[in-house]
Short mmCIF file of C-alpha atoms and ligand atoms in Angstrom, two decimals:
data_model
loop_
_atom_site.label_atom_id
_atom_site.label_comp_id
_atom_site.label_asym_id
_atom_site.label_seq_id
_atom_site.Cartn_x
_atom_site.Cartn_y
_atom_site.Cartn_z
CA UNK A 1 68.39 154.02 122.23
CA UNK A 2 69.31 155.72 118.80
CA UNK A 3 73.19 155.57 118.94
CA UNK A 4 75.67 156.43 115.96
CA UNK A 5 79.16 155.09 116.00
CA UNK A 6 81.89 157.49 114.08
CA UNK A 7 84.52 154.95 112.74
CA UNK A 8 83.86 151.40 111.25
CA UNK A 9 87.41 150.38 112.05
CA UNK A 10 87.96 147.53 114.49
CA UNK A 11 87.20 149.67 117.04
CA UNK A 12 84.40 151.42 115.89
CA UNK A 13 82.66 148.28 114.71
CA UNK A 14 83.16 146.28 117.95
CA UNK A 15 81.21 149.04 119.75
CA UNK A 16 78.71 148.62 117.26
CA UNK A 17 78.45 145.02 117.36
CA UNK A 18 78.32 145.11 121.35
CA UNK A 19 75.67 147.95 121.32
CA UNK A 20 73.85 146.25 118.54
CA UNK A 21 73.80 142.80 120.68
CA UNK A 22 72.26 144.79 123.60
CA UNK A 23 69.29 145.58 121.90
CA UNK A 24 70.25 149.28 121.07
CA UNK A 25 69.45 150.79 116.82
CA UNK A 26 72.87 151.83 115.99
CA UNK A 27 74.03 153.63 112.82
CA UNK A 28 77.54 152.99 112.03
CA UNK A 29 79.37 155.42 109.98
CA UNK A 30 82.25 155.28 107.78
CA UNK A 31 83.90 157.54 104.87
CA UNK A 32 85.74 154.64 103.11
CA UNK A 33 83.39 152.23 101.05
CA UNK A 34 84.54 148.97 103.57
CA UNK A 35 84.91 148.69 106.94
CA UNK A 36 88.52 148.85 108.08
CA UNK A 37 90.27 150.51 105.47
CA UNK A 38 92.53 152.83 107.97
CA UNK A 39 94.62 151.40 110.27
CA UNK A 40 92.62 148.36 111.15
CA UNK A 41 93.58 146.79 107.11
CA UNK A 42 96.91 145.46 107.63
CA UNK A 43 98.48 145.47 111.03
CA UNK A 44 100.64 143.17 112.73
CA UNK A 45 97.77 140.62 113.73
CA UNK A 46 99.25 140.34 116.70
CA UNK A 47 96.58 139.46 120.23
CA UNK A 48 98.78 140.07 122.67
CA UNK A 49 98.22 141.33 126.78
CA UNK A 50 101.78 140.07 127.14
CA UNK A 51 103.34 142.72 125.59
CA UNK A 52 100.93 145.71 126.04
CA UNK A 53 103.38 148.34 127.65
CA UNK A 54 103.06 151.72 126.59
CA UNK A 55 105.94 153.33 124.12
CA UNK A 56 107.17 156.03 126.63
CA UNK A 57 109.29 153.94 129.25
CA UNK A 58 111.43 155.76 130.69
CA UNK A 59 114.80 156.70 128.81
CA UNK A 60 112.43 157.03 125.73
CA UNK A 61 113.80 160.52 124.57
CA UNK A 62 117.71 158.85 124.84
CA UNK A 63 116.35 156.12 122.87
CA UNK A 64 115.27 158.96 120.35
CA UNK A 65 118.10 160.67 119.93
CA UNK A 66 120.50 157.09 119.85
CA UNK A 67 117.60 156.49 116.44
CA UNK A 68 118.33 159.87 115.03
CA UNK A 69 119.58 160.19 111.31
CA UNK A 70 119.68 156.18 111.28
CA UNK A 71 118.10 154.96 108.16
CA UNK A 72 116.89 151.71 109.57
CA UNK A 73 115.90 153.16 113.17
CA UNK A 74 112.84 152.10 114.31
CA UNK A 75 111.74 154.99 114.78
CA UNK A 76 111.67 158.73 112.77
CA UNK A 77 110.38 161.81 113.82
CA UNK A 78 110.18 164.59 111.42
CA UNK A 79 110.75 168.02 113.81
CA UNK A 80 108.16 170.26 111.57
CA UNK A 81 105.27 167.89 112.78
CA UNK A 82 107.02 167.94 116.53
CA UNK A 83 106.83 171.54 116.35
CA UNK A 84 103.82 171.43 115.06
CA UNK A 85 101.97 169.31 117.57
CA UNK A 86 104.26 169.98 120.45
CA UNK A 87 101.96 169.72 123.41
CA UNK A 88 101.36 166.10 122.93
CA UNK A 89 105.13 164.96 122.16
CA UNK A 90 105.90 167.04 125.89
CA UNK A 91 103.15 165.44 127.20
CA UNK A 92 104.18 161.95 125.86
CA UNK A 93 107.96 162.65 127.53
CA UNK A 94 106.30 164.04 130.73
CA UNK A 95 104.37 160.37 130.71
CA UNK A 96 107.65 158.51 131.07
CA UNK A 97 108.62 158.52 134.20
CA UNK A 98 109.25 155.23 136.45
CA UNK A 99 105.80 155.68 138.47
CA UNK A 100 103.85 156.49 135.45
CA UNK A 101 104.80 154.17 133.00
CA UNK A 102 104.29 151.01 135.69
CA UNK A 103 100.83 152.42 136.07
CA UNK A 104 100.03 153.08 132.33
CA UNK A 105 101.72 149.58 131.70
CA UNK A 106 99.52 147.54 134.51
CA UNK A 107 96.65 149.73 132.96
CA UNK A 108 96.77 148.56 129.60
CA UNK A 109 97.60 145.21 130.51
CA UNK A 110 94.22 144.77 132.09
CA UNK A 111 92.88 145.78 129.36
CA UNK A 112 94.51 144.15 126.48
CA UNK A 113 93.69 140.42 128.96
CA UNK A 114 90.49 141.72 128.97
CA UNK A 115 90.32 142.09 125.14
CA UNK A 116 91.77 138.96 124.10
CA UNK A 117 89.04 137.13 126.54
CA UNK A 118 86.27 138.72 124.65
CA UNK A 119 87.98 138.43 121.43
CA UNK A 120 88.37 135.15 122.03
CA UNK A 121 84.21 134.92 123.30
CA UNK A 122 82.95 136.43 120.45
CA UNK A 123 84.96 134.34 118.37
CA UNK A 124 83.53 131.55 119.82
CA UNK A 125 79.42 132.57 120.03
CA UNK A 126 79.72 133.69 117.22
CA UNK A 127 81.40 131.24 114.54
CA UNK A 128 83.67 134.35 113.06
CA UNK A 129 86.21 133.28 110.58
CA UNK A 130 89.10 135.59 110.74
CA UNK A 131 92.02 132.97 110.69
CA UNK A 132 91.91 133.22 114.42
CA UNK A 133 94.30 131.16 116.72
CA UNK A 134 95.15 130.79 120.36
CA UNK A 135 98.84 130.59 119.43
CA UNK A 136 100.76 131.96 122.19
CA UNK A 137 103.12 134.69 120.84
CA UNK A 138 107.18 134.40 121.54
CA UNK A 139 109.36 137.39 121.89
CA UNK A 140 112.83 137.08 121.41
CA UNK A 141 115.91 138.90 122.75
CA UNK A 142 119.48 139.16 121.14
CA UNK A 143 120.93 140.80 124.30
CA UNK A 144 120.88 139.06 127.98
CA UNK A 145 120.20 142.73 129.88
CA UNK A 146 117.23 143.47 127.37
CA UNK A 147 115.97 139.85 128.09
CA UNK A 148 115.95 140.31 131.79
CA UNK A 149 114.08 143.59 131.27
CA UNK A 150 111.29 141.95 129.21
CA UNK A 151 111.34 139.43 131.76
CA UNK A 152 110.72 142.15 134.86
CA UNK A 153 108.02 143.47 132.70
CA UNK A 154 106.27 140.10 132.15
CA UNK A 155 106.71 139.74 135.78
CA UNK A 156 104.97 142.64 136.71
CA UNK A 157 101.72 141.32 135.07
CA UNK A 158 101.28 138.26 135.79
CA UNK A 159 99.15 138.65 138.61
CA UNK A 160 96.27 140.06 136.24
CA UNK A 161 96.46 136.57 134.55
CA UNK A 162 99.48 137.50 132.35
CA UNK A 163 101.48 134.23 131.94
CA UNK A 164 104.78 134.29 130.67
CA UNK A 165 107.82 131.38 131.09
CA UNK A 166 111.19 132.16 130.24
CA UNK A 167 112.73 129.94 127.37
CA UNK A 168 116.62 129.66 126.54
CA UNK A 169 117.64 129.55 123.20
CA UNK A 170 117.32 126.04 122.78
CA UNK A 171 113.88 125.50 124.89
CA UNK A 172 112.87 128.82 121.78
CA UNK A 173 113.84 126.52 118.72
CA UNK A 174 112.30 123.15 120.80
CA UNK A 175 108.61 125.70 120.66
CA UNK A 176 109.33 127.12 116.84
CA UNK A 177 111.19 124.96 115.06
CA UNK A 178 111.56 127.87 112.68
CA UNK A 179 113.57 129.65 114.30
CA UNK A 180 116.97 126.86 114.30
CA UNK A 181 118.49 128.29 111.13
CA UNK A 182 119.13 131.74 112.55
CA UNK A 183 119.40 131.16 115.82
CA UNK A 184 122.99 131.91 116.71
CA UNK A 185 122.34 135.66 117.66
CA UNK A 186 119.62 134.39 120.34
CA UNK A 187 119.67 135.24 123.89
CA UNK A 188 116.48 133.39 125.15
CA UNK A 189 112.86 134.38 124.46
CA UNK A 190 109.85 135.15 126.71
CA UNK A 191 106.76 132.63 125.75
CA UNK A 192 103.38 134.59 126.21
CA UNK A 193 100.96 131.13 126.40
CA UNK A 194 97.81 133.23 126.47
CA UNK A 195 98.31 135.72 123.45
CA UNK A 196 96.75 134.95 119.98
CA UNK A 197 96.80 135.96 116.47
CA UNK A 198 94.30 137.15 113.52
CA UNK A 199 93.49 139.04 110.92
CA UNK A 200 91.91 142.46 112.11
CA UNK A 201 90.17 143.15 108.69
CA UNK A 202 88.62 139.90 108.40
CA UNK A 203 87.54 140.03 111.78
CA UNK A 204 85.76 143.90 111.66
CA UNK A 205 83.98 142.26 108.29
CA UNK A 206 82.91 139.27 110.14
CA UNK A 207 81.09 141.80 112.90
CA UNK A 208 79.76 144.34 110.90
CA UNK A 209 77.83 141.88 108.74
CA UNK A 210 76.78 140.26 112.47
CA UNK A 211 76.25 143.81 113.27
CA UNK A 212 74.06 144.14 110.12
CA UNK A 213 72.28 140.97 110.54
CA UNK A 214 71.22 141.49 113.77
CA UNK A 215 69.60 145.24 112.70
CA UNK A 216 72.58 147.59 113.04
CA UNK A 217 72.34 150.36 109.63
CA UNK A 218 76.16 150.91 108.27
CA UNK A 219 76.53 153.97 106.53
CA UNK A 220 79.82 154.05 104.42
CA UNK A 221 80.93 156.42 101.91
CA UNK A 222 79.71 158.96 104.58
CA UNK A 223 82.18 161.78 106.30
CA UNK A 224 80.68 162.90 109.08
CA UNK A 225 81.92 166.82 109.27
CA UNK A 226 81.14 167.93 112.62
CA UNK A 227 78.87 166.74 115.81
CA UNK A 228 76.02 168.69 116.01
CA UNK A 229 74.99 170.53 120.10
CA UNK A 230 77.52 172.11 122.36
CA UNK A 231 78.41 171.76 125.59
CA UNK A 232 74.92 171.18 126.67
CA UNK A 233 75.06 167.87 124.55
CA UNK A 234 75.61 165.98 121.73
CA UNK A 235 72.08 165.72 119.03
CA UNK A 236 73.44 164.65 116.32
CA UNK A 237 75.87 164.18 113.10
CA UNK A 238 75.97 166.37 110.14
CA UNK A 239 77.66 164.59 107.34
CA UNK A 240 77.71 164.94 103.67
CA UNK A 241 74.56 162.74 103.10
CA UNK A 242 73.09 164.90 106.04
CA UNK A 243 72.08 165.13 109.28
CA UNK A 244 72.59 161.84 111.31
CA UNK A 245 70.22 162.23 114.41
CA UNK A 246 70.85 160.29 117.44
CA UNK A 247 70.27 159.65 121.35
CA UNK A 248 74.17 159.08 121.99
CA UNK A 249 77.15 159.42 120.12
CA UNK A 250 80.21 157.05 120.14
CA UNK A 251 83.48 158.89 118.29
CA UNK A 252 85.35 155.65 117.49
CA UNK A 253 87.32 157.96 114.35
CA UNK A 254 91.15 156.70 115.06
CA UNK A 255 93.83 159.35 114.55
CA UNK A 256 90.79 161.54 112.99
CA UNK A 257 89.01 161.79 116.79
CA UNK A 258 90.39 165.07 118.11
CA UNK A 259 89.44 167.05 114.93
CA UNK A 260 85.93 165.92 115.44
CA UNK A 261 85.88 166.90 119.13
CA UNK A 262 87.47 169.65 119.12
CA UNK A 263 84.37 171.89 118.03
CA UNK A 264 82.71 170.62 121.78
CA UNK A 265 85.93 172.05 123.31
CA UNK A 266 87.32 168.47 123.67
CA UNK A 267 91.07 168.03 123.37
CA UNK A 268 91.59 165.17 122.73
CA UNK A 269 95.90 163.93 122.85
CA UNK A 270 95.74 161.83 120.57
CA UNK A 271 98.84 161.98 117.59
CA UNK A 272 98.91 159.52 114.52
CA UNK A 273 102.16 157.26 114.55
CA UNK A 274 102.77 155.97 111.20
CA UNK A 275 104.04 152.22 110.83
CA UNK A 276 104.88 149.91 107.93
CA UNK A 277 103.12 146.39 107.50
CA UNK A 278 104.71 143.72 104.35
CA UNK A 279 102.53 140.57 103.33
CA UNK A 280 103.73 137.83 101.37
CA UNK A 281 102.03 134.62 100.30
CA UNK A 282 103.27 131.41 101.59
CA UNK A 283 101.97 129.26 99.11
CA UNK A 284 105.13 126.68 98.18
CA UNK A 285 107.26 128.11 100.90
CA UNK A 286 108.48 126.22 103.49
CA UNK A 287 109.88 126.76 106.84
CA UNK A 288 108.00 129.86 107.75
CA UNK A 289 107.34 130.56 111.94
CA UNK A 290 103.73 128.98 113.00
CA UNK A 291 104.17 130.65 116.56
CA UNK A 292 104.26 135.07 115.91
CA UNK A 293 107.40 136.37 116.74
CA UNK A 294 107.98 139.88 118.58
CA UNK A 295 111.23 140.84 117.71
CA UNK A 296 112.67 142.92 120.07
CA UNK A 297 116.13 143.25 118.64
CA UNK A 298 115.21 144.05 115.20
CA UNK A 299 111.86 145.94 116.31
CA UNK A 300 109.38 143.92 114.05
CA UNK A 301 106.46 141.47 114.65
CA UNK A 302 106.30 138.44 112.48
CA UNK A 303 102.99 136.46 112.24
CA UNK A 304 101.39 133.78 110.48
CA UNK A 305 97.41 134.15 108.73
CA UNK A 306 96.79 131.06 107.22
CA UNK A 307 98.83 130.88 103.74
CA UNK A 308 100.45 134.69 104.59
CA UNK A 309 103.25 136.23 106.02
CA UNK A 310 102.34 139.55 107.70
CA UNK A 311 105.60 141.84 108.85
CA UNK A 312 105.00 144.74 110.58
CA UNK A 313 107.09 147.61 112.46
CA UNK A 314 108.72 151.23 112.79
CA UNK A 315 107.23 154.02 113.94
CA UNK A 316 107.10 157.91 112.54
CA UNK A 317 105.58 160.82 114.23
CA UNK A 318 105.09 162.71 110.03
CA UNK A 319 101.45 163.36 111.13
CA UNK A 320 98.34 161.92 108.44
CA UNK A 321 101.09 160.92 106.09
CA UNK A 322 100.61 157.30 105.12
CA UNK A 323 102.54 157.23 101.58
CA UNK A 324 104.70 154.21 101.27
CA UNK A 325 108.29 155.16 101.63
CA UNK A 326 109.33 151.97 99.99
CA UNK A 327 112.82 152.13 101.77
CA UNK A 328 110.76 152.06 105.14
CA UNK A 329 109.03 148.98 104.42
CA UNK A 330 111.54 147.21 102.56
CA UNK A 331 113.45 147.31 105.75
CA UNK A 332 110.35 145.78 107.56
CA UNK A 333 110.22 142.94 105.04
CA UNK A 334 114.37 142.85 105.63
CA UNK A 335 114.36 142.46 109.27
CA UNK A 336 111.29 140.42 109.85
CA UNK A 337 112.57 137.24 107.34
CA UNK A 338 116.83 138.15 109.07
CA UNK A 339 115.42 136.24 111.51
CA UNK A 340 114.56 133.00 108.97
CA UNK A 341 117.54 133.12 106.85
CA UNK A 342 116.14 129.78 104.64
CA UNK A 343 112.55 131.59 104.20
CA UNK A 344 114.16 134.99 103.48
CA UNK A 345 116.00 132.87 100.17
CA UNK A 346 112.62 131.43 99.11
CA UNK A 347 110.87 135.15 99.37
CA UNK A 348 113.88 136.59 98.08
CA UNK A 349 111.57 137.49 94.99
CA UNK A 350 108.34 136.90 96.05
CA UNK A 351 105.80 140.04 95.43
CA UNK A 352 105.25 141.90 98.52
CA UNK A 353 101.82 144.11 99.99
CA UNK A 354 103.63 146.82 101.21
CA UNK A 355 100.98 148.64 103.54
CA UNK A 356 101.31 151.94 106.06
CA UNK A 357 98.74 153.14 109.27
CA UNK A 358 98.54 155.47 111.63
CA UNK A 359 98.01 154.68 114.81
CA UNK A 360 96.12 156.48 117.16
CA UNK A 361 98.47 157.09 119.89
CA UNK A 362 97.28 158.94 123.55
CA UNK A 363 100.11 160.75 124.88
CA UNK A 364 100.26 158.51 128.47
CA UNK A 365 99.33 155.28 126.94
CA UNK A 366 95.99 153.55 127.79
CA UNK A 367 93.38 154.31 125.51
CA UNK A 368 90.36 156.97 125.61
CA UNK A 369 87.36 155.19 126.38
CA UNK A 370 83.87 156.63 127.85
CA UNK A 371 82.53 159.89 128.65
CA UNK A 372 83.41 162.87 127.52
CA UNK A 373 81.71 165.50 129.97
CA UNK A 374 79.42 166.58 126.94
CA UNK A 375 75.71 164.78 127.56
CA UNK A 376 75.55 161.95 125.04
CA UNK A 377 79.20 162.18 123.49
CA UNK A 378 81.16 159.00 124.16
CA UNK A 379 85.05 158.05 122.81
CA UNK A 380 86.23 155.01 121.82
CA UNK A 381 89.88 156.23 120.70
CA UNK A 382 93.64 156.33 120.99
CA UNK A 383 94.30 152.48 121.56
CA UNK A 384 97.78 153.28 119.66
CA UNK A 385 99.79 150.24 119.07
CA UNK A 386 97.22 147.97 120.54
CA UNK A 387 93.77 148.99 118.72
CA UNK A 388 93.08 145.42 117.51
CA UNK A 389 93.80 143.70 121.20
CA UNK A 390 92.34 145.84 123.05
CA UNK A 391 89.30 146.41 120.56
CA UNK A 392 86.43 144.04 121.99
CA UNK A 393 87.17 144.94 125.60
CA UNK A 394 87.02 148.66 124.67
CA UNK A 395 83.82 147.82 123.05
CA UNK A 396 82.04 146.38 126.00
CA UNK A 397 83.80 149.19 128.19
CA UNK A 398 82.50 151.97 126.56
CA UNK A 399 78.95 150.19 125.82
CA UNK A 400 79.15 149.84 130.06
CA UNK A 401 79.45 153.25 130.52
CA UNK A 402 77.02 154.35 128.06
CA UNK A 403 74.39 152.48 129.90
CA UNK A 404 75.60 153.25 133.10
CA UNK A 405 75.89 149.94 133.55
CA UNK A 406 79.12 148.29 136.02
CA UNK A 407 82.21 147.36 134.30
CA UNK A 408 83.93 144.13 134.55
CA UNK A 409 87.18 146.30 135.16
CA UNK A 410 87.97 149.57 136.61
CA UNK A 411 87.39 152.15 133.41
CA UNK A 412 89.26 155.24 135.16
CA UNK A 413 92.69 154.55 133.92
CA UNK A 414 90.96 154.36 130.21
CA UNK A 415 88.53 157.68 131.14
CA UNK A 416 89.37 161.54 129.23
CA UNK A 417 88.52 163.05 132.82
CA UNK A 418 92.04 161.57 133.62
CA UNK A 419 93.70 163.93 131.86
CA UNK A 420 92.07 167.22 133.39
C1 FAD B 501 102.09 148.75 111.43
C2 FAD B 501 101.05 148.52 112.49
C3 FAD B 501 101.05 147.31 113.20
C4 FAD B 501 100.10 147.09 114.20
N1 FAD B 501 100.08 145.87 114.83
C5 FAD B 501 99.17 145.64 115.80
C6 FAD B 501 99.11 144.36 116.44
O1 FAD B 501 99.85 143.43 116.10
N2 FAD B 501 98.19 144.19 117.45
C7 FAD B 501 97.37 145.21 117.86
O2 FAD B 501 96.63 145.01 118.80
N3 FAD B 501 97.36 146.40 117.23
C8 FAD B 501 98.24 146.65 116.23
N4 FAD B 501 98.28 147.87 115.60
C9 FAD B 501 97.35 148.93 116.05
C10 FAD B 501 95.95 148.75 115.49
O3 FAD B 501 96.00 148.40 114.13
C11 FAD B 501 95.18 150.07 115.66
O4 FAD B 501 95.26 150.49 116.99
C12 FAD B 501 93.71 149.89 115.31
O5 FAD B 501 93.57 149.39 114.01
C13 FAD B 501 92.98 151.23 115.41
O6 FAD B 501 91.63 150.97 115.15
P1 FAD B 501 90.57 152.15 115.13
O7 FAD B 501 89.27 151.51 114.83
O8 FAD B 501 90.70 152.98 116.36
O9 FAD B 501 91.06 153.11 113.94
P2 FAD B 501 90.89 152.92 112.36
O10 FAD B 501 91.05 151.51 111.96
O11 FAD B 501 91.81 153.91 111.73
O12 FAD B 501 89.39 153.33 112.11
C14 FAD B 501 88.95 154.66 112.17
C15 FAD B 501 87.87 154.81 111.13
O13 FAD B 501 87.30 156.11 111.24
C16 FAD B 501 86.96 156.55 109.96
N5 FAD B 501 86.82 158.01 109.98
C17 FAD B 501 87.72 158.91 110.43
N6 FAD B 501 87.24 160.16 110.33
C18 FAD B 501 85.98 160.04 109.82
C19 FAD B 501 84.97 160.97 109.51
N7 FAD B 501 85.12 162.30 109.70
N8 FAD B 501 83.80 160.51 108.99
C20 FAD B 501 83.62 159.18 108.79
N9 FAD B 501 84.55 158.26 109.08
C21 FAD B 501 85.71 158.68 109.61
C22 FAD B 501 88.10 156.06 109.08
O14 FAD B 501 87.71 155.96 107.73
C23 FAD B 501 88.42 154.72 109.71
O15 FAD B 501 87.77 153.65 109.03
C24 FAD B 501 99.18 148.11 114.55
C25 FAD B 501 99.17 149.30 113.83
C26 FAD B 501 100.08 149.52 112.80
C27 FAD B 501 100.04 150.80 112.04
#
């Protein structure tokens, strides 16, 4: 089959790359120049099925309001977007109730396990270089109650495979011996033995040139403006270097999805969340964390790629805003290194790569992956805060469903039919 992938972000790409291994002629398609230039350039390079809960548990909107006016929260919502896109922010509080958010939490769990495996495959059939590692990730809590929480969560998902142990303070330092100097606010931490770290860009490079290699055509530098059919089906693309024509259609677009589908009469709940990402280099430092950190206290992840330091947190519902309010990240960059008060004085004037995405967030949670009810349009979209994880187990997902093929796991939690 002819099939043309919207999106050469991690998503996007993987879908290609899977579709491309199965013997299909895909067309990938891109605006940007590169591959991954959105919100697949700099996140927080984090693998991780241990963490994968959605960001609507329940108490969210108190949470909100506690944030409001603070200049450090980690989160800001500007009220003319709200009011602007209110149907998905009532949808997104109607989401977070007990029963819901267990489900959405279990669903995306699956998932991001499922993602890391492949990841984790293709890393290995393949040979890709993207500073890969099967690290673990450790998340650390300042406050016993919040600790016991995490660990209830961890709990919950550890019969899909989901390890976790629970570490004091001192079993925490005995794992990352960076963490000693600033350890006196430390409650415990939850060790996650099965998550992993990499760099997202390096990886959706890696696979599009496998992509490429193997026969796939990528077409950057190309918008796509609208899908061509109706309701009846999907034919084709029109873009401005023309008409794309194809047998299916996978919209893999990020935050820019729903304006695409909305044409077909698909809407699709998807609303960009902005976050901040910092890099620094590493080169002469010492005493930086090997292991990546999820901070819950401070609300930042902190991970290791190779001779770099990638921060990344906060999140701002400001719509397809992604200037770099420098105060924002500075106090990404601030918080992450608190934790490494020796590393924070060597980086004291180190240049930073201040960065900002928007992540493509589904009002409930799990991603939007599969049909559409339009013949021959597919999505591969709204993976939110966990695009990167849950990116290769989308991919084969979606590719699945496309062919009509049996999934390795249950796609209905992931499918837009849920939300009818
Ligand atoms: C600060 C931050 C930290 C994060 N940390 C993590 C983490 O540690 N772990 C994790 O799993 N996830 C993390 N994420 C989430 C993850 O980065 C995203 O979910 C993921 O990158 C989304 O990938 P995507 O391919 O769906 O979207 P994108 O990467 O945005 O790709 C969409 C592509 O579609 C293209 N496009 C859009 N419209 C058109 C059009 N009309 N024509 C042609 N092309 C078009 C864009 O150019 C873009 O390249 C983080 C995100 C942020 C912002």
């Amino acid at each position: 089959m002819r099939i043309a992938v919207v999106g050469a972000g991690v998503v996007g790409t993987s879908v290609a790359w899977e579709l491309t291994a199965r013997g299909h002629r895909v067309v990938l398609i891109d605006r940007a120049p590169e591959v991954a230039q959105e919100t697949s350039y700099a996140n927080g390079a984090q693998l991780h099925a241990g963490h994968a809960a959605p960001w609507n548990p329940p108490g969210v909107l108190f949470d909100a309001l506690r944030w409001l006016g603070r200049s450090d929260s980690p989160l800001r919502i500007h009220p003319g977007r709200v009011l602007r896109a209110p149907s998905w922010s009532l949808r997104f509080l109607a989401n977070a109730t007990s029963r819901r958010y267990r489900n959405h939490a279990r669903a995306n769990a699956r998932l991001a396990e499922y993602g890391v495996r492949s990841t984790r495959h293709w890393r290995e059939e393949l040979g890709l270089q993207f500073e890969g590692r099967d690290s673990g990730i450790l998340k650390l809590f300042d406050d016993p109650r919040t600790l016991e929480h995490g660990q209830r969560e961890a709990e919950a998902v550890r019969e899909l495979g989901i390890e976790h142990r629970l570490l004091t303070r001192d079993e925490a330092i005995e794992r990352e011996p960076a963490l000693a100097a600033g350890a006196d606010q430390l409650a415990g931490a939850i060790e996650f033995p099965g998550d992993g770290c990499g760099d997202a860009l390096l990886f959706t490079q890696e696979l599009a040139r496998r992509a490429t290699e193997h026969g796939a055509a990528l077409q950057l530098g190309t918008t796509v403006r609208r899908v061509l059919g109706g309701h009846a089906g999907a034919d084709g693309l029109e873009t401005d270097h023309g008409t794309v024509e194809a047998d299916q259609i996978v919209l893999a677009a990020g935050s820019y999805a729903p304006a695409l589908a909305r044409p077909l009469g698909i809407r699709l709940p998807i609303e960009p969340i902005k976050g901040y990402s910092v890099t620094l280099s590493l080169d002469g430092i010492e005493g930086a964390p090997n292991t990546p950190i999820i901070d819950d206290a401070r609300k930042v992840v902190v991970t290791r790629l190779g001779n770099r330091l990638r921060i990344a947190g906060k999140a701002e519902i400001c719509g397809f805003d992604t200037a770099l309010d420098e105060r924002r990240w500075r106090a990404v960059r601030e918080q992450g290194l608190s934790r490494f008060p020796g590393l924070a004085e060597q980086l004291a004037d180190a240049p930073s790569e201040p960065w900002a995405g928007l992540r493509p967030m589904s009002c409930d949670g799990p991603p939007i992956l599969g049909p559409t009810g339009v013949p021959r349009l597919h999505l591969a979209c709204g993976v939110g805060h966990l695009g990167w994880t849950f990116a290769a187990g989308s991919a084969r997902l979606v590719a699945d469903q496309l062919e009509g093929r049996t999934c390795d796991i249950d796609p209905a939690p992931y499918r837009f039919d849920r939300f009818r």
